[in-house]
mmCIF file of C-alpha atoms in Angstrom:
data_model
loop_
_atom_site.group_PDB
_atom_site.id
_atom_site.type_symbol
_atom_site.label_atom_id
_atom_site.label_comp_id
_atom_site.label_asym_id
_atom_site.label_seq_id
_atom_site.Cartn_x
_atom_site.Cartn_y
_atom_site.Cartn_z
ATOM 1 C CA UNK U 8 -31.769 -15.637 13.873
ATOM 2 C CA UNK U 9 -29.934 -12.396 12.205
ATOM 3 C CA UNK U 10 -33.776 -11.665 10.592
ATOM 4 C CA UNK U 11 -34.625 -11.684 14.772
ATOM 5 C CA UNK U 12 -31.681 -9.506 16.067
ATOM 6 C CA UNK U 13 -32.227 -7.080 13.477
ATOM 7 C CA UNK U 14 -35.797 -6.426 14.442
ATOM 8 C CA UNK U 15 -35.018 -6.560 18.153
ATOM 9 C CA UNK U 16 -32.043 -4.779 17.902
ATOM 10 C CA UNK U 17 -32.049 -0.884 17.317
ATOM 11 C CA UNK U 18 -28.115 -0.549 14.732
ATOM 12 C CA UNK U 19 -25.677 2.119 15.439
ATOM 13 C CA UNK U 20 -25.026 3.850 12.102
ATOM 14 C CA UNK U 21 -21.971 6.289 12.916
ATOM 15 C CA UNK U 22 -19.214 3.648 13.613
ATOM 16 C CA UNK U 23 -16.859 5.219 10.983
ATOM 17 C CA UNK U 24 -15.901 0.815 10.083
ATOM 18 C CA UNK U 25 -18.217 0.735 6.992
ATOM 19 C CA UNK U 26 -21.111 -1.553 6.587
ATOM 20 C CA UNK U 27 -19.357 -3.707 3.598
ATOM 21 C CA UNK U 28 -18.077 -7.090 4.902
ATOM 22 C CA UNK U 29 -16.250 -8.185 2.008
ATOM 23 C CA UNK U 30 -14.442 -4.982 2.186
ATOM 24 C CA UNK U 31 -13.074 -5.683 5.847
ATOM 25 C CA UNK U 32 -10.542 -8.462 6.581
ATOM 26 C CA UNK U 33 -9.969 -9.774 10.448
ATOM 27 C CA UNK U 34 -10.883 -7.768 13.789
ATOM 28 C CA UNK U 35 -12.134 -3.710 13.511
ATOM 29 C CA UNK U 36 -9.797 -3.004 16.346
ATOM 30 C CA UNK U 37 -6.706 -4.628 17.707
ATOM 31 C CA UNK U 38 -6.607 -5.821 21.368
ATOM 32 C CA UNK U 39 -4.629 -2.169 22.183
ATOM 33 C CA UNK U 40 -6.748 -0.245 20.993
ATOM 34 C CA UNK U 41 -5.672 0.768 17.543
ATOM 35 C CA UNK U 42 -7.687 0.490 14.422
ATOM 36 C CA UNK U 43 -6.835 -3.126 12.261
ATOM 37 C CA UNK U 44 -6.341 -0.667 9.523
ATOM 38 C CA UNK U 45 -3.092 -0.698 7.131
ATOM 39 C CA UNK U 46 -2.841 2.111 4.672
ATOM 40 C CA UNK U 47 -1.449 2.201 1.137
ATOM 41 C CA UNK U 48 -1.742 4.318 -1.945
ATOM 42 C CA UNK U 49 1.261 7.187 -1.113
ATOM 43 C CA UNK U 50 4.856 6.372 -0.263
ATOM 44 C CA UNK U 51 5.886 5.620 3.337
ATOM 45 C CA UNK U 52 6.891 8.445 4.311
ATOM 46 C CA UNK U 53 3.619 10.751 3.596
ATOM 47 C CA UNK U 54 1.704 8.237 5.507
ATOM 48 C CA UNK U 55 3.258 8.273 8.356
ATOM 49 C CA UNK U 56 3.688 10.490 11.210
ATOM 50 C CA UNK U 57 7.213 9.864 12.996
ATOM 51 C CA UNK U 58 6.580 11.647 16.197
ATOM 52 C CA UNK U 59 3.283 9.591 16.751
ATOM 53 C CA UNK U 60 5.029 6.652 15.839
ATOM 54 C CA UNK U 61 8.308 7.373 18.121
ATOM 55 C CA UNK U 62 6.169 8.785 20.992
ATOM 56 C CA UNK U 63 3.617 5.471 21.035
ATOM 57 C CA UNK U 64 6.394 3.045 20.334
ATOM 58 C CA UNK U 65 7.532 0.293 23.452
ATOM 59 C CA UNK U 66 9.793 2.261 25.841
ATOM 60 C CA UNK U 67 12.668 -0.779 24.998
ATOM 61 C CA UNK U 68 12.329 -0.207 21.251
ATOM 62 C CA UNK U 69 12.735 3.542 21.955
ATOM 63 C CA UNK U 70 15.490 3.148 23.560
ATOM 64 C CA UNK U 71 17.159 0.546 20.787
ATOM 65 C CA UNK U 72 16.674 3.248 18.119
ATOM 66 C CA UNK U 73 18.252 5.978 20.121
ATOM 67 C CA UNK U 74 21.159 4.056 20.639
ATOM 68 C CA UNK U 75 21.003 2.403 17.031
ATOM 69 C CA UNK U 76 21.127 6.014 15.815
ATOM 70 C CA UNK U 77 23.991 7.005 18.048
ATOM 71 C CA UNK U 78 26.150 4.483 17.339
ATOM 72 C CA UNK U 79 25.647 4.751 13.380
ATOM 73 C CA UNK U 80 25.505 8.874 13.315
ATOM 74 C CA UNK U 81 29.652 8.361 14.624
ATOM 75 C CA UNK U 82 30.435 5.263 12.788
ATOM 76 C CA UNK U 83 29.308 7.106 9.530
ATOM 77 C CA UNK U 84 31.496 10.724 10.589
ATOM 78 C CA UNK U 85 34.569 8.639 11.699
ATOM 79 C CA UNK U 86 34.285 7.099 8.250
ATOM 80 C CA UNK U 87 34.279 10.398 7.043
ATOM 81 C CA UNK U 88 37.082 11.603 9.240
ATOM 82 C CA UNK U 89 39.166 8.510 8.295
ATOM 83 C CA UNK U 90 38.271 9.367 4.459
ATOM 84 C CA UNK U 91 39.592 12.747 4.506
ATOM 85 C CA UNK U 92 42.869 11.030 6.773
ATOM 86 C CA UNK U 93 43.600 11.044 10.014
ATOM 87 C CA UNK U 94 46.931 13.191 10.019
ATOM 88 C CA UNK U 95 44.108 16.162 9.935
ATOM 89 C CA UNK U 96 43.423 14.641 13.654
ATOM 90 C CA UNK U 97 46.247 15.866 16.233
ATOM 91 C CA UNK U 98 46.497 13.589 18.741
ATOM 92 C CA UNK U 99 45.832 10.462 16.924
ATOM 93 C CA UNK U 100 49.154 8.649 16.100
ATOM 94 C CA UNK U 101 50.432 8.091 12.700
ATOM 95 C CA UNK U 102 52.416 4.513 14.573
ATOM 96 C CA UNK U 103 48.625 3.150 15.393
ATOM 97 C CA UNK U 104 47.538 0.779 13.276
ATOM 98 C CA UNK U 105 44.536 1.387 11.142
ATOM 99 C CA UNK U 106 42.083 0.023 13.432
ATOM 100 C CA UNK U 107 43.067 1.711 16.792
ATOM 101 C CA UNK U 108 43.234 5.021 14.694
ATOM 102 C CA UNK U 109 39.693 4.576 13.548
ATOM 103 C CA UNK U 110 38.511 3.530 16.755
ATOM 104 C CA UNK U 111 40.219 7.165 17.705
ATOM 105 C CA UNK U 112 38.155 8.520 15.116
ATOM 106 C CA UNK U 113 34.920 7.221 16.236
ATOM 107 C CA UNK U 114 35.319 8.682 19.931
ATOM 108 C CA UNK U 115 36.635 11.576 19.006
ATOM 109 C CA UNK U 116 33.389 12.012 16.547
ATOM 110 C CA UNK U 117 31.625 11.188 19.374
ATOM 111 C CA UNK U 118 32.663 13.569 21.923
ATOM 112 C CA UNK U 119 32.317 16.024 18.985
ATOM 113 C CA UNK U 120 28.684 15.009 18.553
ATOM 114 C CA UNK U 121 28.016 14.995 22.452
ATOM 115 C CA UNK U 122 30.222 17.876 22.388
ATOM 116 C CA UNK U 123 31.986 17.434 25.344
ATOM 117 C CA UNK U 124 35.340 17.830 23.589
ATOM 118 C CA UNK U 125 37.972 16.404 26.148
ATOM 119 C CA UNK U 126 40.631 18.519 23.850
ATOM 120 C CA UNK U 127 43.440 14.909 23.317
ATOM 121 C CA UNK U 128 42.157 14.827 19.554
ATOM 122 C CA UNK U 129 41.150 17.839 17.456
ATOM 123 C CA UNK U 130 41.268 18.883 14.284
ATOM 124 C CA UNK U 131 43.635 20.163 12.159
ATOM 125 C CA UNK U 132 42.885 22.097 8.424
ATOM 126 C CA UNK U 133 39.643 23.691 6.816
ATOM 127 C CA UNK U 134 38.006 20.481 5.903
ATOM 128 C CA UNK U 135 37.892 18.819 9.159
ATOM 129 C CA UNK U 136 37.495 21.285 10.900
ATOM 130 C CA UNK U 137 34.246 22.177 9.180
ATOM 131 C CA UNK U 138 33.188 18.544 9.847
ATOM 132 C CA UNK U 139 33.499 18.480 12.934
ATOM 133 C CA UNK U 140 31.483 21.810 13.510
ATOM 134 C CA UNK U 141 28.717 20.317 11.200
ATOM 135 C CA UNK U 142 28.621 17.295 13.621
ATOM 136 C CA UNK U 143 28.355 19.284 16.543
ATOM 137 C CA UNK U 144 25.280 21.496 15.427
ATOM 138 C CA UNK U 145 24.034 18.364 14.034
ATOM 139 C CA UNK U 146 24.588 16.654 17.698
ATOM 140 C CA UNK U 147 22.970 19.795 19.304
ATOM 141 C CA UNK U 148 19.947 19.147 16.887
ATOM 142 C CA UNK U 149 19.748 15.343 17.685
ATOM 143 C CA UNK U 150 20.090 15.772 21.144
ATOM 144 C CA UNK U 151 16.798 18.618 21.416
ATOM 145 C CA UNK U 152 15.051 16.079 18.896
ATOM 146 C CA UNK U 153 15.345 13.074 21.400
ATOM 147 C CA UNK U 154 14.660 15.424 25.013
ATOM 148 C CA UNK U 155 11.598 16.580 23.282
ATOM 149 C CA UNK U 156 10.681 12.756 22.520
ATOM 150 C CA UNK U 157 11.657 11.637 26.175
ATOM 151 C CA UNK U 158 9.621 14.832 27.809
ATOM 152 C CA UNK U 159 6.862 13.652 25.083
ATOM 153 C CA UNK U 160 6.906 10.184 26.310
ATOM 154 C CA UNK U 161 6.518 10.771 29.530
ATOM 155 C CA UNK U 162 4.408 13.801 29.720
ATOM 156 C CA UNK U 163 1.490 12.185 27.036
ATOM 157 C CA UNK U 164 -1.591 11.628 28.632
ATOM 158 C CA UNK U 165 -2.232 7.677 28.841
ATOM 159 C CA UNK U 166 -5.143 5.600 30.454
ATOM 160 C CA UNK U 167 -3.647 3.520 32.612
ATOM 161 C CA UNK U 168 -6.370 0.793 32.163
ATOM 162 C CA UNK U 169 -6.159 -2.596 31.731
ATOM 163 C CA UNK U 170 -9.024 -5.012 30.232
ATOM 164 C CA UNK U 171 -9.807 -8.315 31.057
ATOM 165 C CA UNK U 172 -8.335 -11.123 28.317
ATOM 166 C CA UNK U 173 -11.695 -12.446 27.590
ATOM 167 C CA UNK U 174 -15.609 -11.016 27.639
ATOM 168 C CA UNK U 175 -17.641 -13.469 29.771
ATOM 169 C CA UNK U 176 -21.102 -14.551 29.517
ATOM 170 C CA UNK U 177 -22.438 -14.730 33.128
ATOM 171 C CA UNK U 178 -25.653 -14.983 34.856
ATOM 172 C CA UNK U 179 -27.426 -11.746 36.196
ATOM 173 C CA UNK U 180 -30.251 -11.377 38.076
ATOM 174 C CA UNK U 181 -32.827 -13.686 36.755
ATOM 175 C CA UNK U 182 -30.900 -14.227 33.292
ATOM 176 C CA UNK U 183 -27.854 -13.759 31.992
ATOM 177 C CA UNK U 184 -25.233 -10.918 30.847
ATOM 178 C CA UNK U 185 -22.550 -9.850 28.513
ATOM 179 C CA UNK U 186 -19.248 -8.777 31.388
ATOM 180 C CA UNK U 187 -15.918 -7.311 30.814
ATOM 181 C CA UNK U 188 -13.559 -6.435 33.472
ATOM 182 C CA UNK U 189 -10.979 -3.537 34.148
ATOM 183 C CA UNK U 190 -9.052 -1.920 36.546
ATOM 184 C CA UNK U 191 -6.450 0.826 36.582
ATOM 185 C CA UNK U 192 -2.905 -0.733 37.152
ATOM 186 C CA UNK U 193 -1.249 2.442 38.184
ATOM 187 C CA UNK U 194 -1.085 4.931 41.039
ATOM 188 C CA UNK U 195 -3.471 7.151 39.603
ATOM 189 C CA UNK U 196 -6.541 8.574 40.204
ATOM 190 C CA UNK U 197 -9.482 8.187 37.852
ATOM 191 C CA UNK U 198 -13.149 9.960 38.391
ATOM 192 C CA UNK U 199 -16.445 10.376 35.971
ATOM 193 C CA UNK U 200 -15.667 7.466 34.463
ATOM 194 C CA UNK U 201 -17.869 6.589 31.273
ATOM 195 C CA UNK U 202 -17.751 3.828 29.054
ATOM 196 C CA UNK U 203 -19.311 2.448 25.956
ATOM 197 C CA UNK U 204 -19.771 -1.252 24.311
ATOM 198 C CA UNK U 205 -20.245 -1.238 20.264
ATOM 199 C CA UNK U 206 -21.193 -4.797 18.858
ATOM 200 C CA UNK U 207 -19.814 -5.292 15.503
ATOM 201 C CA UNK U 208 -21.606 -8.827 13.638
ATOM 202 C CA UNK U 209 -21.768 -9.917 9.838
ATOM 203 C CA UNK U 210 -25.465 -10.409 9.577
ATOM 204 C CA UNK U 211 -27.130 -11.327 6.578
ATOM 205 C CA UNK U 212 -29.566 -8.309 4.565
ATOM 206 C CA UNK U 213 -31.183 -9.222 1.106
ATOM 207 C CA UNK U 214 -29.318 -11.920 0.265
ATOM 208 C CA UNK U 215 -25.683 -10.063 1.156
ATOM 209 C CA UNK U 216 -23.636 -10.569 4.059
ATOM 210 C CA UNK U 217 -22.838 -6.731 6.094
ATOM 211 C CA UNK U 218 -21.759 -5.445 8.922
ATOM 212 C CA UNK U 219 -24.011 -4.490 11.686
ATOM 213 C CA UNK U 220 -23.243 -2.305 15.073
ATOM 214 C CA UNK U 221 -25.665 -2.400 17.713
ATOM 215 C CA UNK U 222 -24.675 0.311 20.832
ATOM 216 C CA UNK U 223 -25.379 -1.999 24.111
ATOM 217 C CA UNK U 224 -26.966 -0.967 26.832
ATOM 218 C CA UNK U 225 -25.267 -1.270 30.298
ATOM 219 C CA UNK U 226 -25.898 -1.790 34.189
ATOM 220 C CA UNK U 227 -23.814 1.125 34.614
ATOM 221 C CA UNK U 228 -22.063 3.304 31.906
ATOM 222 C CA UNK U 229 -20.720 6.075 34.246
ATOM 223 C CA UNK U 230 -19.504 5.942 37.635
ATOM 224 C CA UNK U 231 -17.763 8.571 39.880
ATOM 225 C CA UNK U 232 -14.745 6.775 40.902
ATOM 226 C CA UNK U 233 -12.864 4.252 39.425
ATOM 227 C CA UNK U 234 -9.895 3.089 42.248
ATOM 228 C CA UNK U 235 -10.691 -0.549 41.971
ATOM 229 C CA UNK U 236 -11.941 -2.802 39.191
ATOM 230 C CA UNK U 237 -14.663 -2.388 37.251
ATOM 231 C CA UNK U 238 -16.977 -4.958 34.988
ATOM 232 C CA UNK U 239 -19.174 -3.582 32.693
ATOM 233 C CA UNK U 240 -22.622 -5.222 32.614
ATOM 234 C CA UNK U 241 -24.883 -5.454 29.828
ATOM 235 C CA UNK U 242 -27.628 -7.554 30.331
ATOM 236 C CA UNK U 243 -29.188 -9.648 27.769
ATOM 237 C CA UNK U 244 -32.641 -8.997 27.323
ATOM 238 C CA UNK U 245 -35.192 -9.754 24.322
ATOM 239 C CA UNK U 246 -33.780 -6.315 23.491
ATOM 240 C CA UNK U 247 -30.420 -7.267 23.501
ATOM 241 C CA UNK U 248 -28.720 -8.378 20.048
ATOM 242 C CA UNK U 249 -27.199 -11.357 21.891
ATOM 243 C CA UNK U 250 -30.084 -12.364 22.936
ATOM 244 C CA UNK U 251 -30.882 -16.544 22.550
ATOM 245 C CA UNK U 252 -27.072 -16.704 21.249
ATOM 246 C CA UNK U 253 -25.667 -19.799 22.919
ATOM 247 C CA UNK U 254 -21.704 -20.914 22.786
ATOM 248 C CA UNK U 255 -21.964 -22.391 19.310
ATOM 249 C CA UNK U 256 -22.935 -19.018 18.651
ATOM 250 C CA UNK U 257 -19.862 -17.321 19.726
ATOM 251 C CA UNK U 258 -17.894 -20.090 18.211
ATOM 252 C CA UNK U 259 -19.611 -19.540 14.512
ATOM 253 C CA UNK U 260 -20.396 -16.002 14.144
ATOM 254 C CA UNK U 261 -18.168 -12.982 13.188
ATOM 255 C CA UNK U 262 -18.780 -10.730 15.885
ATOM 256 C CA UNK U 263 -16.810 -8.526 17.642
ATOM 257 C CA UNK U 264 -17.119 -6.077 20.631
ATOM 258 C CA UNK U 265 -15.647 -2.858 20.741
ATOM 259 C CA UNK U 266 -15.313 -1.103 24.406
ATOM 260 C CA UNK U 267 -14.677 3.103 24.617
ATOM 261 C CA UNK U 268 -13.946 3.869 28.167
ATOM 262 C CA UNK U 269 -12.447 7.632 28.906
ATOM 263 C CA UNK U 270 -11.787 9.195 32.286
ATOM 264 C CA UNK U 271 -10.717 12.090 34.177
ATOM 265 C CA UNK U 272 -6.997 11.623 35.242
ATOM 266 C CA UNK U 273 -5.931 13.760 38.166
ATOM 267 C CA UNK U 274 -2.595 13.477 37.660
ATOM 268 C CA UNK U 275 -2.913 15.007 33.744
ATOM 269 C CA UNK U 276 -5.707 17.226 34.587
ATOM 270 C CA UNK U 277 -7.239 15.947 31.834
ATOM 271 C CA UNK U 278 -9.462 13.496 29.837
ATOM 272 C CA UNK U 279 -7.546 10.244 28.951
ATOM 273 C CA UNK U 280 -9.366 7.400 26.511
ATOM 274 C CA UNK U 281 -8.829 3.803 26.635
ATOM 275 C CA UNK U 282 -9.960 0.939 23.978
ATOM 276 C CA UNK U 283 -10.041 -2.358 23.279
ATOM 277 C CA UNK U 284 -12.037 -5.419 21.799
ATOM 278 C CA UNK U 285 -13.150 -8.936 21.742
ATOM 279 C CA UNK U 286 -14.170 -10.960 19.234
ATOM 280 C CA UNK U 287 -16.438 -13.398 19.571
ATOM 281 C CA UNK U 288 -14.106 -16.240 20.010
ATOM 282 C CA UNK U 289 -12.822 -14.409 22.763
ATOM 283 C CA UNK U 290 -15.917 -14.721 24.765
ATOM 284 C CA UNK U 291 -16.288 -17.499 27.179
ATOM 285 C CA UNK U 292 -19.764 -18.610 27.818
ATOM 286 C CA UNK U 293 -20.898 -19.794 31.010
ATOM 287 C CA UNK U 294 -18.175 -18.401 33.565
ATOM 288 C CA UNK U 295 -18.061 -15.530 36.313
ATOM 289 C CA UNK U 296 -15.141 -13.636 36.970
ATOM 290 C CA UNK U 297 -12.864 -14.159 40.405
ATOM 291 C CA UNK U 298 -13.347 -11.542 43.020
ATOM 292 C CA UNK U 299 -9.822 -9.584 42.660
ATOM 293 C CA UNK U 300 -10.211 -7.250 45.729
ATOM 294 C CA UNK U 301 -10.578 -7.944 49.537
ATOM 295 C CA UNK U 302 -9.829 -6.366 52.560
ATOM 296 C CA UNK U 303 -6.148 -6.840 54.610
ATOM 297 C CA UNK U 304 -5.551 -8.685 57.475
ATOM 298 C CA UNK U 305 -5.759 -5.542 59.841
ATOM 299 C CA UNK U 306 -8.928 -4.500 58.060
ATOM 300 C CA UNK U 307 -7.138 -0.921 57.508
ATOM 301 C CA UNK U 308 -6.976 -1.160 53.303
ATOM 302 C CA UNK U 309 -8.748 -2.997 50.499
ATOM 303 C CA UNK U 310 -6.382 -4.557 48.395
ATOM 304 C CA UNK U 311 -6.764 -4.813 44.596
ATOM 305 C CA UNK U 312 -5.045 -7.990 43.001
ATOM 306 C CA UNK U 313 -4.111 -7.175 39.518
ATOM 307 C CA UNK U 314 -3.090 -10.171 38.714
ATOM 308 C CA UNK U 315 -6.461 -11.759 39.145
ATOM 309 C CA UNK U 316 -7.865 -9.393 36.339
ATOM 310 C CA UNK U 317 -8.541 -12.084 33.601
ATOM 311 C CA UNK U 318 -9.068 -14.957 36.030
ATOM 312 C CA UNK U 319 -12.541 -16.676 35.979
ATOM 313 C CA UNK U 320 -14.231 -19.746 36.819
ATOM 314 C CA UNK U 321 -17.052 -21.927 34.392
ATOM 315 C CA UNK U 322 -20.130 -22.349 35.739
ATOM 316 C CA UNK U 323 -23.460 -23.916 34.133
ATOM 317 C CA UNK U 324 -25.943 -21.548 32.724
ATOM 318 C CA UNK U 325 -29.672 -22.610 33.304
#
């Protein structure tokens, strides 16, 4: 079979994922988009960049660091201020007991890092009072760091694109084809829309096992507009790699699809790139996806279902 695809099949050699399978461990890309890559050989640090990280992260884990750090930055100066005693601190009274005068300290390092500086506790002598300076410039600095992360956040161009879960095998026109489903889940507005499907499959070559990628050929791999869903098409031919694969197929084989789509956003003025993949165990064969727009009642608007993107129904493939 691999002996058929390969003649059949014309390989894509610029993948930048290596041809050695016993190099490569689970999927080339994760279902987000990112590369399965993890990278070793210089300290943590060096090999990674904590803007990227910060700006790409979950908005909730964002938000749990921000607050982590804001919470430890004035638990760590109260300590200080505490360490150095608290009779430099007017205001704070030497009757309170030890906690209440360290929970003094912490607000008052607080509104010295925020500085708002209500004026009921400041300091008193050389040494706290250069603290508390340090800890405002230091709050100044903090505070620029994490508006230029929020502004980042919300200001980086993203494609606001969402895949089906699974690839389906479907039938088309007189035979059969390889579909995947997407549609933009925001109020955006997407034109020249292009996309590209990569096929990644351990094939066999003299006696070793590599990896093969095969660029598939599609119905349509631009369109003009994308406001509803779209489902790429690529039709399985006697040119296609997938050609004669049935489900055991998909079941046994290490394959995997890759899928490049990039778009004009209006609202970035700019080119935005989405990816994702499927391995083969994520393709269901024999099914057709669920129509996931329709027109309204009054016949006025189409509406677009998003939560019918990854719905399909099994069907028998002649």
């Amino acid at each position: 079979m691999f002996d058929t695809i390969n003649k059949i099949a014309k390989t894509e050699k610029n993948t930048g994922f290596g041809t050695n399978s016993n190099s490569y461990g689970g999927r080339f890309v994760n279902k987000d988009g990112v590369a399965n890559i993890e990278k070793r050989g210089i300290n943590l640090l060096a090999r990674i960049s904590w803007y990227h990280t910060l700006i790409q992260m979950p908005m909730w884990r964002f938000m749990l660091i921000v607050l982590a750090f804001y919470i430890v930055i004035n638990f760590a100066f109260a300590l200080i201020y505490f360490g150095i005693g608290i009779e430099h601190l007017d205001g704070i009274s030497m009757e309170d007991s030890a906690l209440e005068k360290f929970g003094k300290a912490y607000f008052f390092s607080a509104q010295t890092f925020t500085t708002v500086g209500y004026g009921h506790i400041s300091p008193k002598g050389f040494l706290t009072s250069a603290l508390s300076a340090t800890e405002a410039l230091i709050g100044l600095l903090s505070f620029a760091i994490a508006t230029g992360l929020f502004f980042g956040r919300f200001s980086k161009p993203t494609a606001f694109l969402k895949f089906s879960y699974n690839a389906l095998i479907a039938p088309y026109e007189q035979g059969t084809g390889l579909m995947i489903r997407m549609a933009p889940h925001k109020n955006t507005n997407f034109t020249d829309a292009e996309a590209k499907i990569t096929l990644g499959m351990m094939v066999e070559e003299n006696g070793q096992k590599v990896n093969k990628f095969y660029n598939l050929d599609l119905e349509l791999q631009k369109i003009s507009s994308l406001s509803l869903s779209w489902t790429l098409v690529h039709p399985i031919t006697p040119q296609s790699p997938l050609y004669q694969l049935n489900s055991t197929d998909f079941e046994t084989i290490d394959g995997e699809l890759l899928v490049y789509v990039k778009t004009f956003d209006d609202m970035f003025s700019t080119t935005v790139a989405a990816r994702t993949s499927y391995i083969f165990k994520e393709v269901v064969y024999g099914a057709k996806f669920v129509p996931m727009y329709t027109r309204n009642h009054a016949q006025t608007k189409t509406i677009l279902d998003l939560d019918k993107l990854h719905d399909f129904e099994k069907i028998d493939l002649v």
